[in-house]
Steps between C-alpha positions, in 0.01 A plus 500: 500500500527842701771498799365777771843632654362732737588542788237352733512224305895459552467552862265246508752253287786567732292428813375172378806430396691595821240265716528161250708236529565501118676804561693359778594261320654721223646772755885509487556882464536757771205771530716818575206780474305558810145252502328759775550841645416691844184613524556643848804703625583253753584225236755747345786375718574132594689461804766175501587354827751348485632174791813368419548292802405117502129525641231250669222447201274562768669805602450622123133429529480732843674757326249495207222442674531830708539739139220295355311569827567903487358543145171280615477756756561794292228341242246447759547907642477600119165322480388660842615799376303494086191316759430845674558753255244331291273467783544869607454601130176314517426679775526809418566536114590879466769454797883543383821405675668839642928524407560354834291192493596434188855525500497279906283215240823541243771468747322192602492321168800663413667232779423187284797275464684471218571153308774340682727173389636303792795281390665229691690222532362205752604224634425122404103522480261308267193663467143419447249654297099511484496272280685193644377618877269186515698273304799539682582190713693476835751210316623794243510758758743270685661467214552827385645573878752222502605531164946548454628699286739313184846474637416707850534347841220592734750686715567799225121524398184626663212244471231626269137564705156438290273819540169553368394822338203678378706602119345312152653196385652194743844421593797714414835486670664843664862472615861648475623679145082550422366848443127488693320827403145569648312769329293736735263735311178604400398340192200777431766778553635362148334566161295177365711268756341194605698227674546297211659820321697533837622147442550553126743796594673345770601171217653780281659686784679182556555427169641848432779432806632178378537685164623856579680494823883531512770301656814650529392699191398207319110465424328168614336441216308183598246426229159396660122450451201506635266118488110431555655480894567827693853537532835565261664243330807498339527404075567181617202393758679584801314691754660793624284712690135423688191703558240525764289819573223580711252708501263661777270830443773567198826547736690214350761342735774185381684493166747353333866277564756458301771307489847670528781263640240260711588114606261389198471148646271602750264560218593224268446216766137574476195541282427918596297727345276240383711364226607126458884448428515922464864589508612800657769731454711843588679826409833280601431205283429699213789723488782267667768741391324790693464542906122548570398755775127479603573827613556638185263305343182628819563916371494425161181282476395821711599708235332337221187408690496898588511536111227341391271607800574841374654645745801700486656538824641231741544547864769250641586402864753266568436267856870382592550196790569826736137683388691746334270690281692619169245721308598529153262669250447440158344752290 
């Protein structure tokens, strides 16, 4: 028997094997080596905006909504833009582009946005995806919104509020001590990068941060894994972070949440995510003898989702309670 080992045929392998649930199912190491590149200067840098006051979920969604809604518009002037030169070349074939057209045209595109992270934390929310949006009843609403908090008194705790979204998946639960990190970028500005590669890297991103980051010098090192369900579990079946993209004209918008120090039985009194008696769990319960910081934890799943985009610069602004700005770069 002859083994071909080139190397279409391993690229082939390791994207079938990426996209299967039997590898899933096996997947307990971190991927450290970048699974796409920038294919346009624009995707070179990732910006990371950083809010580290309590916010509104619905204030999060306003907030992502308008940087989704700037890179729809840039897309839409770049197709104007590719629409007429081609016409005008039709037009008149041996016509050229003199210096100062061309370089007004390259300004232009030259204004695309970069990839951008948004990371929060928000208050008590549950939220809805496509996929439960016409299952969901008004009797678990309620009871999502008058749901207590173990050992809390209603006086100390905001009550959660149900909101429906347009992400994959159905119900997840954002809160307190939970990293919430929506991707904004242009999946075609990436090399080979379709959304379920964007999801793919995201998973290892995550995984990469529960395994690499440092607290008080000491290293995390929470063993996970991925399942045949998007997501990260822990070795032991505990979900520990959730995933919902979406997707219009390739600018992807939503992301990932992962549990740093959150108030787990908000999640554990209910069936989310789709799965029946699923136990969740967090940074905090993991490492007891640590003190988890979703702050820490929000720039360095930004750092190792940065890695294996490809990209080797990080652009970092800090929004304070006082809309202080703090620009810090990272090169």
């Amino acid at each position: 028997m002859v083994i071909s080992t080139g190397s279409t045929q391993l690229t082939t392998l390791k994207n079938f094997l990426q996209h299967s649930r039997f590898w899933k199912k096996l997947v307990r190491f971190k991927v450290s080596v970048p699974i796409t590149t920038p294919i346009e200067p624009a995707a070179e840098v990732l910006h990371h905006l950083q809010f580290t006051q309590l916010l509104p979920f619905k204030k999060g969604l306003e907030i992502q909504e308008k940087f989704v809604r700037a890179n729809l518009d840039f897309k839409q002037l770049q197709s104007k833009i590719k629409k007429q030169l081609a016409e005008l070349q039709e037009e008149y074939p041996k016509s050229v582009l003199n210096p100062a057209e061309k370089e007004i045209i390259d300004n232009i595109l030259a204004m695309k946005p970069n990839p951008m992270v948004l990371t929060f934390q928000f208050e008590p929310t549950y939220t809805g995806g496509k996929r439960i949006k016409k299952m969901i009843t008004k009797n678990l609403i309620e009871q999502f919104e008058t749901f207590q908090p173990t050992g809390k008194s209603e006086k100390t705790v905001l009550a959660p509020k149900f909101v429906q979204t347009e992400r994959g998946g159905q119900i997840t639960f954002h809160g307190p001590g939970q990293v919430v990190a929506y991707l904004i970028l242009d999946l075609k500005a990436f090399k080979d990068f379709s959304a379920k590669r964007l999801i793919y890297t995201i998973e290892h991103a995550a995984m990469n941060t529960l395994k690499e980051t440092k607290i008080s010098d000491t290293l995390l090192n929470i063993e996970t894994k991925l399942t045949e369900n998007t997501g990260v579990w822990t070795i032991y079946d505990a979900k520990i972070a959730s995933i919902g993209i979406h997707v219009r004209r390739s600018i992807t918008s939503h992301g990932v949440s992962i549990n740093v120090n959150t108030d787990l039985s908000y999640m554990n009194s209910f069936d989310l995510c789709g799965i029946h008696n699923g136990k969740h769990t967090s940074v905090q319960e993991q490492r007891l003898d640590l003190q988890a910081d979703p702050e820490i934890i929000a720039i360095n799943f930004v750092k190792q989702l940065a890695k294996l985009l490809g990209i080797n610069k990080i652009e970092r602004t800090q929004v304070t309670k006082s809309d202080t700005l703090k620009k810090n770069n990272n090169k």
